[in-house]
Amino acid sequence: MGGVFLHLKKGKNFMKSTTCFSKKTNEALSVYETEAEAQLSANYQRYENGRSLYPYQCWRCGLWHLAPTETRINVLHNACSCIDSCGKHKDLYLSREDAEKAKSKCEREREYRLYIYECPRKNGFHLTKSQC
């Protein structure tokens, strides 16, 4: 699990990551231990400044961060019977656009090439490391 440090700002305590940083500002991301805690923060930020954010669990540190809603990727987990090379159910992206967003994000963060293909069993798309 990634490291965190306590940050004080305007009389409020919140935790910042020591491993995860904003791609735009390079500042440490706020971290939350639970999805519910992250959702409360997202609700508060929407109320305070109109920012629409959603919580997501980070693959790098295992904690929760917030991201702008417009970057959200629509994906279904365990929605079809397609299996990856590790024997796990593949994620199903509802549109090619969602698959493109996920592909770009994974390639940036994990530094390997991915390919998109249409799911043979459902209406949607998968990612693969093999060129189809």
mmCIF file of N, CA, C and O in Angstrom, residues 1-4 16-21 28 58 60-61 65:
data_model
loop_
_atom_site.group_PDB
_atom_site.id
_atom_site.type_symbol
_atom_site.label_atom_id
_atom_site.label_comp_id
_atom_site.label_asym_id
_atom_site.label_seq_id
_atom_site.Cartn_x
_atom_site.Cartn_y
_atom_site.Cartn_z
ATOM 1 N N MET A 1 0.840 -1.163 0.000
ATOM 2 C CA MET A 1 0.000 0.000 0.000
ATOM 3 C C MET A 1 0.892 1.235 0.000
ATOM 4 O O MET A 1 1.925 1.268 0.608
ATOM 5 N N GLY A 2 0.454 2.272 -0.709
ATOM 6 C CA GLY A 2 1.227 3.498 -0.838
ATOM 7 C C GLY A 2 1.291 4.283 0.454
ATOM 8 O O GLY A 2 0.505 4.088 1.371
ATOM 9 N N GLY A 3 2.234 5.191 0.529
ATOM 10 C CA GLY A 3 2.401 6.022 1.711
ATOM 11 C C GLY A 3 1.505 7.239 1.673
ATOM 12 O O GLY A 3 1.059 7.681 0.628
ATOM 13 N N VAL A 4 1.227 7.787 2.847
ATOM 14 C CA VAL A 4 0.412 8.994 2.962
ATOM 15 C C VAL A 4 1.018 9.904 4.016
ATOM 16 O O VAL A 4 1.777 9.466 4.872
ATOM 17 N N LYS A 16 -2.617 13.134 2.141
ATOM 18 C CA LYS A 16 -2.078 13.243 0.794
ATOM 19 C C LYS A 16 -1.188 12.040 0.525
ATOM 20 O O LYS A 16 -0.506 11.546 1.416
ATOM 21 N N SER A 17 -1.179 11.597 -0.702
ATOM 22 C CA SER A 17 -0.379 10.449 -1.101
ATOM 23 C C SER A 17 1.098 10.817 -1.217
ATOM 24 O O SER A 17 1.435 11.951 -1.542
ATOM 25 N N THR A 18 1.947 9.835 -0.969
ATOM 26 C CA THR A 18 3.382 10.017 -1.231
ATOM 27 C C THR A 18 3.780 9.269 -2.502
ATOM 28 O O THR A 18 4.933 9.319 -2.912
ATOM 29 N N THR A 19 2.801 8.583 -3.138
ATOM 30 C CA THR A 19 3.101 7.804 -4.343
ATOM 31 C C THR A 19 2.288 8.219 -5.562
ATOM 32 O O THR A 19 2.669 7.891 -6.682
ATOM 33 N N CYS A 20 1.173 8.921 -5.358
ATOM 34 C CA CYS A 20 0.265 9.242 -6.466
ATOM 35 C C CYS A 20 0.151 10.752 -6.621
ATOM 36 O O CYS A 20 -0.118 11.458 -5.641
ATOM 37 N N PHE A 21 0.334 11.224 -7.872
ATOM 38 C CA PHE A 21 0.373 12.661 -8.129
ATOM 39 C C PHE A 21 -0.508 13.024 -9.320
ATOM 40 O O PHE A 21 -0.676 12.227 -10.237
ATOM 41 N N ALA A 28 0.561 16.064 -4.943
ATOM 42 C CA ALA A 28 0.129 14.799 -4.339
ATOM 43 C C ALA A 28 -1.400 14.740 -4.304
ATOM 44 O O ALA A 28 -2.062 15.729 -3.994
ATOM 45 N N CYS A 58 -7.368 3.232 -6.510
ATOM 46 C CA CYS A 58 -6.105 3.316 -7.249
ATOM 47 C C CYS A 58 -5.423 1.954 -7.322
ATOM 48 O O CYS A 58 -5.269 1.279 -6.307
ATOM 49 N N ARG A 60 -2.328 1.590 -7.991
ATOM 50 C CA ARG A 60 -0.959 1.760 -7.524
ATOM 51 C C ARG A 60 -0.869 1.648 -5.995
ATOM 52 O O ARG A 60 -0.053 0.917 -5.469
ATOM 53 N N CYS A 61 -1.712 2.402 -5.282
ATOM 54 C CA CYS A 61 -1.588 2.454 -3.818
ATOM 55 C C CYS A 61 -2.689 1.691 -3.089
ATOM 56 O O CYS A 61 -2.588 1.462 -1.894
ATOM 57 N N HIS A 65 -9.012 7.770 -4.522
ATOM 58 C CA HIS A 65 -8.777 9.147 -4.950
ATOM 59 C C HIS A 65 -10.050 9.659 -5.612
ATOM 60 O O HIS A 65 -10.991 8.893 -5.829
#
